[in-house]
Coordinates of C-alpha atoms and ligand atoms in Angstrom, one line a residue:
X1 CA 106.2 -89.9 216.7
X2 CA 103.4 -88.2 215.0
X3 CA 100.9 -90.5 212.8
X4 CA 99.0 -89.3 210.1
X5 CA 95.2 -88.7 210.7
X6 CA 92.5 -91.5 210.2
X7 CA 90.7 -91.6 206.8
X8 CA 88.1 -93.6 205.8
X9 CA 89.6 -96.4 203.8
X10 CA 89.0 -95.5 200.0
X11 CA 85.8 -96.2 198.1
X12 CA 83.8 -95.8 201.4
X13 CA 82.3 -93.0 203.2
X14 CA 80.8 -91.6 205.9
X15 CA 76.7 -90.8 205.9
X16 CA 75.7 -88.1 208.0
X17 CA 74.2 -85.0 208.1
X18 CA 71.9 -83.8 205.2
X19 CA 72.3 -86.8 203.2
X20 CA 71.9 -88.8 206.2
X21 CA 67.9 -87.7 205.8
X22 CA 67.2 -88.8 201.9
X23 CA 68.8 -92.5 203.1
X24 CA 66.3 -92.6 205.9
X25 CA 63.5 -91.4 203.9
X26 CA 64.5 -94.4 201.0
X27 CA 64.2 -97.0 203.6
X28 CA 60.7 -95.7 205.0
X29 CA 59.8 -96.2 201.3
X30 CA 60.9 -99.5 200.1
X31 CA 58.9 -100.5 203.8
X32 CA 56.4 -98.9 202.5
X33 CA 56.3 -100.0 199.2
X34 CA 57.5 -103.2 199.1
X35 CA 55.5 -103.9 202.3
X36 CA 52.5 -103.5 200.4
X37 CA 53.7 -106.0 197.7
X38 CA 53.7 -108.7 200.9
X39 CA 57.4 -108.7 200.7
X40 CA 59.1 -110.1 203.6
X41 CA 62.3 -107.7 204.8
X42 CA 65.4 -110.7 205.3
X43 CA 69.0 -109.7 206.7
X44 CA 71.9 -111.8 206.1
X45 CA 75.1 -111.9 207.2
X46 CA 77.7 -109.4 205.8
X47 CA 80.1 -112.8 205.4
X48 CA 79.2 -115.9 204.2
X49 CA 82.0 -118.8 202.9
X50 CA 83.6 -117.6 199.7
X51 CA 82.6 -120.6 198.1
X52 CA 79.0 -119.6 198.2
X53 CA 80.2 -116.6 196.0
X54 CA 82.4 -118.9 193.6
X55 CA 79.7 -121.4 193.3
X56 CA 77.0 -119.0 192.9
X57 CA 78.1 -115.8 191.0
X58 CA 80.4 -117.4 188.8
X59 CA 84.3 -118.2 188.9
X60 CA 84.5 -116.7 185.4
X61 CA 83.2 -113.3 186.4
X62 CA 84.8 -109.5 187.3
X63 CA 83.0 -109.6 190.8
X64 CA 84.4 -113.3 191.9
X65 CA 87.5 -113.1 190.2
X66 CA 89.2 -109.8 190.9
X67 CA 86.3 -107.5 193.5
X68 CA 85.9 -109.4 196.2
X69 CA 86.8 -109.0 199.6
X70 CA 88.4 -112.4 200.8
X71 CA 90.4 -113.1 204.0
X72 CA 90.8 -116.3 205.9
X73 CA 89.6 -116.0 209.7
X74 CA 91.5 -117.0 212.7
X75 CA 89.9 -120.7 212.9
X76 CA 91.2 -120.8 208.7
X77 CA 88.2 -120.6 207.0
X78 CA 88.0 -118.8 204.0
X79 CA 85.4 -116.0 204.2
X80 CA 84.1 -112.7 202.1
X81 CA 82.7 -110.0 202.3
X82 CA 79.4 -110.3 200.4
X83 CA 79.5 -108.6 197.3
X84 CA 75.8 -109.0 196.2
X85 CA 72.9 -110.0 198.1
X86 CA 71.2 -113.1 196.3
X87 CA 73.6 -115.6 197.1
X88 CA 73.0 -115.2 200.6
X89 CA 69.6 -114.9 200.6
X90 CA 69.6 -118.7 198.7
X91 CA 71.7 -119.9 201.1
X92 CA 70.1 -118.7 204.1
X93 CA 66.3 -120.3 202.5
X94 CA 67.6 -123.3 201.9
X95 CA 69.3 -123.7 205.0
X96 CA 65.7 -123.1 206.9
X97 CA 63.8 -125.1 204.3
X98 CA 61.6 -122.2 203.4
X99 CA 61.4 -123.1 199.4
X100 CA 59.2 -126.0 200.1
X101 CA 57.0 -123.8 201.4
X102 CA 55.4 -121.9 199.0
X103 CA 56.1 -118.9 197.1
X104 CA 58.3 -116.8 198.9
X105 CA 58.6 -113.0 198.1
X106 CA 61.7 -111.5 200.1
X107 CA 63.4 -107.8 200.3
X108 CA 66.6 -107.2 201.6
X109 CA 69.0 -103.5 202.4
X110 CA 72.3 -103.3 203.1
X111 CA 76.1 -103.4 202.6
X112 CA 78.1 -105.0 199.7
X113 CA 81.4 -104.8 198.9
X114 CA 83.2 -105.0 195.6
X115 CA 86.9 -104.2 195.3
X116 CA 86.3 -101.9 192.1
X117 CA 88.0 -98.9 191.1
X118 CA 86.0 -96.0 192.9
X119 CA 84.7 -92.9 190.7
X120 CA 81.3 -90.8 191.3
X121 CA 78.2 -93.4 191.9
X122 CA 80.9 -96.5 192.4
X123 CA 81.7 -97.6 195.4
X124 CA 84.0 -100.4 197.1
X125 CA 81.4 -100.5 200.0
X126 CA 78.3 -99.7 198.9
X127 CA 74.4 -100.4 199.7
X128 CA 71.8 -102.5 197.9
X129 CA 67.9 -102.3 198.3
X130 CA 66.8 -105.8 196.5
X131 CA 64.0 -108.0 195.8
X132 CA 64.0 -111.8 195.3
X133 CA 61.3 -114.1 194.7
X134 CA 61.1 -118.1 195.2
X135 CA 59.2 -120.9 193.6
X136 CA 57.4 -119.9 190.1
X137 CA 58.5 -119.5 187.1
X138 CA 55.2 -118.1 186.4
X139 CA 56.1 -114.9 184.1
X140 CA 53.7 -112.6 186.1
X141 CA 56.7 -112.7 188.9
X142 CA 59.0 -111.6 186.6
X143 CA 56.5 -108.4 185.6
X144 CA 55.7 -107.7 189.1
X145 CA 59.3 -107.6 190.2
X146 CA 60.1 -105.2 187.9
X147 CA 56.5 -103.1 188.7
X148 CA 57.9 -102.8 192.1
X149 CA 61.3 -101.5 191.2
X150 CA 59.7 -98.8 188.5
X151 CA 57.0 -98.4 191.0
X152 CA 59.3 -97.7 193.7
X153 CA 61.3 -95.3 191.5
X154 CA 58.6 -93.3 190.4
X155 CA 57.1 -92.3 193.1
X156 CA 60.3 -91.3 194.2
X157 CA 60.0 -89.1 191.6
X158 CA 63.0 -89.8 189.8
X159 CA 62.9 -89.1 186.0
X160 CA 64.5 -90.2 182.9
X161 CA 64.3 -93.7 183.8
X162 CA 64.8 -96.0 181.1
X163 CA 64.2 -100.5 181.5
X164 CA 65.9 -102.5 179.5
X165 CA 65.1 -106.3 178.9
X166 CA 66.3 -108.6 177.4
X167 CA 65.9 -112.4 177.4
X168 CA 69.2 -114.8 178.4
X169 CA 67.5 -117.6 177.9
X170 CA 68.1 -121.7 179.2
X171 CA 71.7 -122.6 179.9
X172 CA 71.4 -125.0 176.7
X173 CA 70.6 -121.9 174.5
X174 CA 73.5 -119.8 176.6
X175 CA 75.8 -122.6 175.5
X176 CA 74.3 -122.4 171.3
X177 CA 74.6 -119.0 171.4
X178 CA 78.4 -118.9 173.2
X179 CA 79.5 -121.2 170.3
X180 CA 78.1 -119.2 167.9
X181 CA 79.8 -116.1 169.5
X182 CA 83.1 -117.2 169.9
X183 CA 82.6 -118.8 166.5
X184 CA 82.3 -115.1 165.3
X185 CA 84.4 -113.5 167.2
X186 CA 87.8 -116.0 166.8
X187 CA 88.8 -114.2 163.3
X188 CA 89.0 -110.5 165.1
X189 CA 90.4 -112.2 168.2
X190 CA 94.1 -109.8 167.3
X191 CA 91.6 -106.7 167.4
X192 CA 89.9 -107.2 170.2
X193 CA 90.5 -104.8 173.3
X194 CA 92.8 -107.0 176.3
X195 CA 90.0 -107.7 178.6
X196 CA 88.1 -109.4 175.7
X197 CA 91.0 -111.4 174.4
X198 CA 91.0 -113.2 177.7
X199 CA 87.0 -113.1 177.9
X200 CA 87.3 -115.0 174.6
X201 CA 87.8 -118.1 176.3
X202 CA 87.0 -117.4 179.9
X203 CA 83.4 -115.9 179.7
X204 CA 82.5 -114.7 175.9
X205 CA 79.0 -113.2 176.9
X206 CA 81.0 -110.1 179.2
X207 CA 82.2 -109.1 175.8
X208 CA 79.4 -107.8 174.9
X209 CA 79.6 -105.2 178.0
X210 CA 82.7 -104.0 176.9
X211 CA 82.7 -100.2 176.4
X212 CA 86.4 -100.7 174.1
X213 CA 85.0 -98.8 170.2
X214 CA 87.1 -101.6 168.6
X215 CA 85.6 -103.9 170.3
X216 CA 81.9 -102.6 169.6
X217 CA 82.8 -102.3 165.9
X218 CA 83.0 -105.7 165.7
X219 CA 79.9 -106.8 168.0
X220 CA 77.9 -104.1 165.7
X221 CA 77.2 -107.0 163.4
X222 CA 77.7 -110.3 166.2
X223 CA 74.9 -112.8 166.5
X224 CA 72.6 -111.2 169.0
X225 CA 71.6 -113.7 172.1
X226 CA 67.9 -113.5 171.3
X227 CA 68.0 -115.1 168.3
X228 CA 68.7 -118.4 170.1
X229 CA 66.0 -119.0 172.5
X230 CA 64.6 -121.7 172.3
X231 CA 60.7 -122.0 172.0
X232 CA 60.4 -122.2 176.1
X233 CA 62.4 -119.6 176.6
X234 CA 60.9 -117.9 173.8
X235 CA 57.3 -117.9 174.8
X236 CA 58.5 -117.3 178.5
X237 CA 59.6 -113.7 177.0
X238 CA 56.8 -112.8 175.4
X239 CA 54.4 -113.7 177.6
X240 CA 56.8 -111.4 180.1
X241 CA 56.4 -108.5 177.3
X242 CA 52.9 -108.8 177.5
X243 CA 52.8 -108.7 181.0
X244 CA 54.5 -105.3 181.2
X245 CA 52.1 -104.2 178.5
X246 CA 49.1 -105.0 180.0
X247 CA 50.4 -102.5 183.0
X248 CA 51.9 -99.4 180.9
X249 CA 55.0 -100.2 181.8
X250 CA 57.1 -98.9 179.0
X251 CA 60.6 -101.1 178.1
X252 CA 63.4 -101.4 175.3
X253 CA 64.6 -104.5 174.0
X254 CA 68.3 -104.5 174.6
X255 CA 69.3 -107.9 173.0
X256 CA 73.3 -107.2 174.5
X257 CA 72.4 -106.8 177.8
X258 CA 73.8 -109.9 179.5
X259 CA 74.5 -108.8 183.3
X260 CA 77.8 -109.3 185.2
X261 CA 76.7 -112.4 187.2
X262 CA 76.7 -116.2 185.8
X263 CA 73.6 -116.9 187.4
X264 CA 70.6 -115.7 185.3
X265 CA 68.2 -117.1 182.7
X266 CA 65.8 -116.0 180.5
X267 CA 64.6 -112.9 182.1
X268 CA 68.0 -110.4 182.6
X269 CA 66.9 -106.6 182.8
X270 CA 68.4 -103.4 183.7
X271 CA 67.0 -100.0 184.8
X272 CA 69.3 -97.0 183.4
X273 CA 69.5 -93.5 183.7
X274 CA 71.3 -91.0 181.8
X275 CA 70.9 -88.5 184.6
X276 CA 74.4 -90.2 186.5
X277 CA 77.4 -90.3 184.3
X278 CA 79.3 -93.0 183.5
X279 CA 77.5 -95.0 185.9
X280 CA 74.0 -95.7 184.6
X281 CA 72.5 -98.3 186.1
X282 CA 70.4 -97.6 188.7
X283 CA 69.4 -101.3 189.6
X284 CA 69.3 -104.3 187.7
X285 CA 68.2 -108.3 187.9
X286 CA 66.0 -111.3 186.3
X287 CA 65.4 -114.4 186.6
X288 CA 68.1 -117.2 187.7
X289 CA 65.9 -120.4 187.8
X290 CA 69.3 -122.9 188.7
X291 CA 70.9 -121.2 191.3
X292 CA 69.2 -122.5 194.2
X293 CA 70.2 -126.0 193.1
X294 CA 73.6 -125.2 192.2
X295 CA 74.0 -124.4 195.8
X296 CA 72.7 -127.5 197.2
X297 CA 68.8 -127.0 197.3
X298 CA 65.3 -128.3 195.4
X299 CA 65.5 -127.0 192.2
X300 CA 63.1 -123.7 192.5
X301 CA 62.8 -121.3 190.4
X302 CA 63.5 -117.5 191.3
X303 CA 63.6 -114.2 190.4
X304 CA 64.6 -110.6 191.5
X305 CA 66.7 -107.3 191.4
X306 CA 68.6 -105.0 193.4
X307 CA 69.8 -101.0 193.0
X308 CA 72.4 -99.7 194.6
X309 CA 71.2 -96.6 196.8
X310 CA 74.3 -94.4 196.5
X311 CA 73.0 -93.8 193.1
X312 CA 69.4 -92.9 194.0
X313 CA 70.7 -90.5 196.7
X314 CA 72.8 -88.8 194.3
X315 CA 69.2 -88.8 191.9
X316 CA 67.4 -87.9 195.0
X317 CA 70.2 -85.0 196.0
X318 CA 69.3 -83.4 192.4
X319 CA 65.9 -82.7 193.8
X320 CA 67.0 -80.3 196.5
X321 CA 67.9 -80.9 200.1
X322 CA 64.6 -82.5 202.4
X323 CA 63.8 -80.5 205.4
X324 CA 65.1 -81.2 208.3
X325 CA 62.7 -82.4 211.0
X326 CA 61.9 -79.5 213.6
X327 CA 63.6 -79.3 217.3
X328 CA 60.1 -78.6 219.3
X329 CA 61.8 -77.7 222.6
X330 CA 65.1 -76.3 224.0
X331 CA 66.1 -76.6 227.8
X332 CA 67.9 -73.9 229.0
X333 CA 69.3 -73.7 232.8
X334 CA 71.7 -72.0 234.7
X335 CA 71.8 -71.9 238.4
X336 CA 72.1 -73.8 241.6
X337 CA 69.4 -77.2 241.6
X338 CA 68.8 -76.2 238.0
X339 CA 70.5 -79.3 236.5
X340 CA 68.4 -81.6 238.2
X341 CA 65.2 -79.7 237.2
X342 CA 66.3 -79.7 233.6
X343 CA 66.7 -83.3 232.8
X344 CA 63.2 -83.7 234.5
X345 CA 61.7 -81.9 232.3
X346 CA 63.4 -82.8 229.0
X347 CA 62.6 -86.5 230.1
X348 CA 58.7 -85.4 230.9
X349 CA 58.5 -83.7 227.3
X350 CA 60.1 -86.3 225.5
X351 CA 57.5 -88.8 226.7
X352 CA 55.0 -86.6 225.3
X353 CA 56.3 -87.5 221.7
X354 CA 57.8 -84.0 221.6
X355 CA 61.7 -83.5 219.8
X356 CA 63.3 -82.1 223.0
X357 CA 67.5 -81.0 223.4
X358 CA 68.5 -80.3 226.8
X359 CA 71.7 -77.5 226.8
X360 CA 74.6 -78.7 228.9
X361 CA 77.1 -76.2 227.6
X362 CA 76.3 -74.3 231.1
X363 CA 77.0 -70.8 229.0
X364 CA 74.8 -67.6 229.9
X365 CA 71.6 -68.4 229.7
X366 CA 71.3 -65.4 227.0
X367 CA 73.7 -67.6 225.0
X368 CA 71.9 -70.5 225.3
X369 CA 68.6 -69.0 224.3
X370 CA 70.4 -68.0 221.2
X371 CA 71.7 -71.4 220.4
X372 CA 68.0 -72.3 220.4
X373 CA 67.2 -69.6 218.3
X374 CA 69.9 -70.8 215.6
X375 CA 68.4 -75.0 215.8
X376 CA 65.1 -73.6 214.9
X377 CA 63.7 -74.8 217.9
X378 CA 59.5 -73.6 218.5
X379 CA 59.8 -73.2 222.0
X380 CA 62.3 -72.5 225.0
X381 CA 62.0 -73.9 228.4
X382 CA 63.5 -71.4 230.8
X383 CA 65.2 -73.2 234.0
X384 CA 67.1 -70.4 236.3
X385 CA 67.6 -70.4 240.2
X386 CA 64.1 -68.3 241.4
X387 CA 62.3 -71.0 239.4
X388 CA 63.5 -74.1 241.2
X389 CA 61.9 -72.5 244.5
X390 CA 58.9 -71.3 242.8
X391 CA 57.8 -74.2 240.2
X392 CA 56.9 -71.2 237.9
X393 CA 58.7 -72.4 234.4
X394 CA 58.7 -69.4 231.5
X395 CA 58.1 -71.2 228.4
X396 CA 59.3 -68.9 225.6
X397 CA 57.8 -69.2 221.8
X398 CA 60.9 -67.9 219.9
X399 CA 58.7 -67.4 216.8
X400 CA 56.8 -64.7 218.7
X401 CA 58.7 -64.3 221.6
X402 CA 55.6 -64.6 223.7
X403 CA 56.6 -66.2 227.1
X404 CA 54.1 -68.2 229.3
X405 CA 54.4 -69.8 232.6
X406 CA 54.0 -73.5 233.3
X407 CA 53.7 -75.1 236.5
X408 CA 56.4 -78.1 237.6
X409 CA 55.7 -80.7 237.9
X410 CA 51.4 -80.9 237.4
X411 CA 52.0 -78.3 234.4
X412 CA 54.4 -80.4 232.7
X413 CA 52.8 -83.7 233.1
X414 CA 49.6 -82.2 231.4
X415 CA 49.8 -84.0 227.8
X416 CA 47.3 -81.9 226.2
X417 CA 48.4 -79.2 226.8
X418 CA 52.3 -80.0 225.2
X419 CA 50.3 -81.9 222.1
X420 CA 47.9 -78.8 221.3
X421 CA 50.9 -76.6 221.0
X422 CA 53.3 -78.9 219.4
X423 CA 51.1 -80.8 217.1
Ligands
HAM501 P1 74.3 -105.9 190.1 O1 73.9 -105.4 188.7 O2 75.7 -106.4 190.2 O3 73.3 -107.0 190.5 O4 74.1 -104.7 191.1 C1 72.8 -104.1 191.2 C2 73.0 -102.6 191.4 O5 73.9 -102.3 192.5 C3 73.7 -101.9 190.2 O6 72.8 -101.6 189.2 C4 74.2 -100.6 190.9 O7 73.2 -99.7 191.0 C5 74.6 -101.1 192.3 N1 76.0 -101.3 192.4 C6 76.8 -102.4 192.0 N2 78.1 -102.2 192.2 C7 78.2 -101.0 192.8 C8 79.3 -100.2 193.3 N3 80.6 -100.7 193.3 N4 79.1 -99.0 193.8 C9 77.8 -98.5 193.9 N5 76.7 -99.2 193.4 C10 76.9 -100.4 192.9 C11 73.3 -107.7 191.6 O8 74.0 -107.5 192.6 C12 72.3 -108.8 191.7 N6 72.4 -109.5 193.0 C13 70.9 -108.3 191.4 C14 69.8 -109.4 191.5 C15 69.0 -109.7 192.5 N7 69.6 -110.2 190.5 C16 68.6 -111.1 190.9 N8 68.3 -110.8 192.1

């Protein structure tokens, strides 16, 4: 019986090669940047108990109610797959008591997973860089996370960026402003595209994401969310405004932008680009000052963001290819005693810090030489019968194809002389 071939299940892929490279290079530079921030890197599990999820990203949203990635486990526990990256990070500070101690500034990469209908830049497993912040509601956090993200971005060098803000305000204005909503929207109800109808009474802010032209007809003249803060909220948002004044941080007022999770207040904002389609959110976050009690803990306020990397790669590819880190040396052997010979001296140049490939395809050595040739190796190390007796290595430069000879073992122990050449 034949079967067909393995696949990679859809809406995940393979990273390798080329692309492998711009991922590497992202995740040296949120170290780097959000290192010097004072962020501390966390990693939680890729599971947690879907309750966590329920309870902390809402029952009433896309991502808990139809994307996520549920299975009960052997002992009959219900677990998922964590869709976001916040939740767990909550869970796993209050679990170690960390929020009673201080501020606490965290980063976090890795693997989500949302059961979403794949297209270019969306994913079913895809791959968060976030930031999340614990203990002030001081509005300065909320400017800084977002001078991190833009900072981060830009010296990526990705243009065309575009952050919008808005303000959700307290859950008591959330509530005003649903009333006033639903009180609005009720008489078009009939006109409504499907996914709204049932939003009416499940979760009327998502109807203000819906990309139906019916349905943004009528939210052309709805009651806009902004207009309900209340005066904490209110001066919270401006002070927030002034903030990202103060630094040159350009932004646009979006008063629909509401996010896809339950959890945030006041601050909800949203970096876009035009630059990826249909897809145009690069990252996106604010402030969700209950969420930490809802799931069991002191009541601390917090505040953070995350971007999904497949998107920045794709931004990142748009740039041009980054070069591919140079092969320094190439072991070549053929011969009686030679094999022994070579993997001493691949292990001896490796310690130097040198990028060494030993060939074991025991091909002519000719043949070998010219697979070095075609890795874009510098240099060639020659190992052939007469030189296992003599100790005298040929070292070839294949830029120049000037050949010199190097003593074993003294010769290649010698790590000036490997450094000089190499670095
Ligand atoms: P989110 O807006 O759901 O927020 O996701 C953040 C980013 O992840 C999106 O802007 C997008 O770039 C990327 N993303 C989301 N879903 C997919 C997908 N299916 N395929 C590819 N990329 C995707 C959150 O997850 C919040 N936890 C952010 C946050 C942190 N808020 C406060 N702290």
């Amino acid at each position: 019986m034949t079967s067909a071939p393995l696949q990679a299940i859809r809406g995940t892929r393979d990273i390798w090669g080329t692309e492998i490279r711009l991922w590497q290079y992202l995740e040296q530079h949120a170290r780097d940047i959000l290192g010097r921030a004072n962020y501390q890197e966390i990693r939680t599990p890729l599971f947690e108990a879907t309750e966590l999820f329920q309870r902390g990203i809402g029952e009433g949203t896309d991502i808990v109610s139809k994307e996520m990635y549920t299975f009960t486990d052997r002992g009959e526990r219900s677990l998922t797959l964590r869709p976001e990256g916040t939740a767990g990070v909550v869970r796993s500070l209050i679990e170690h008591k960390r929020l009673s101690q201080g501020v606490q500034r965290c980063w976090y990469q890795g693997a989500m997973f949302r059961y979403e209908r794949p297209q270019a830049g969306r994913q079913r497993q895809f791959h968060q860089l976030g930031v999340e912040v614990f203990g002030s509601e001081d509005p300065r956090v909320d400017v800084e996370v977002m001078a991190v993200a833009l900072e981060f971005l830009q010296a990526l060098g990705i243009p065309n960026l575009t952050l919008e803000l808005n303000s959700v305000g307290d859950p008591a204005d959330r509530q005003r402003y649903k009333a006033a909503l639903v009180e609005y929207l009720t008489p078009y109800a009939a006109d409504l595209d499907p996914d709204s109808q049932v939003r009416l009474t499940k979760n009327p802010l998502r109807i203000l994401d819906s990309k139906d032209p019916a349905t943004q007809a009528i939210l052309r003249t709805a009651p806009l969310l902004p207009q309900y803060l209340g005066k904490a909220a209110q001066q919270h948002f401006e002070q927030v405004q002034e903030g990202l004044q103060a630094l040159g941080l350009a932004y646009e007022l979006n008063p629909r932008l509401v996010r896809g999770l339950d959890y945030y207040t006041r601050t909800a904002f949203e970096i876009t680009t035009q630059d990826l389609g249909a897809q145009s959110a690069v990252g996106g976050g604010g402030r969700y000052d209950h969420l930490v009690e809802e799931l069991g803990g002191t009541a601390t306020p917090a505040v953070g963001w995350a971007m999904g990397l497949e998107r920045l790669v794709v931004l990142l590819q748009k740039q041009g290819e980054p070069p591919a880190p140079e092969l320094d040396i190439y072991v070549v052997s053929q011969g009686a005693g030679t094999a022994t010979l070579s993997l001493q001296i691949s292990q001896m140049l490796r310690g130097h810090g040198l990028r060494v490939e030993m060939d074991v395809s025991q091909s002519s050595l000719g043949k070998q030489i010219k697979r070095a040739d075609k890795l874009g190796s510098k240099a060639c190390v020659i190992v052939g019968e007469t030189e296992v007796t003599t100790g005298q290595i040929p070292v070839k430069w294949l830029a120049t194809g000037v050949q010199e000879i190097v003593t074993f073992p003294n010769g290649f122990r010698d790590a000036t002389f490997w450094q000089k050449n190499f670095r």
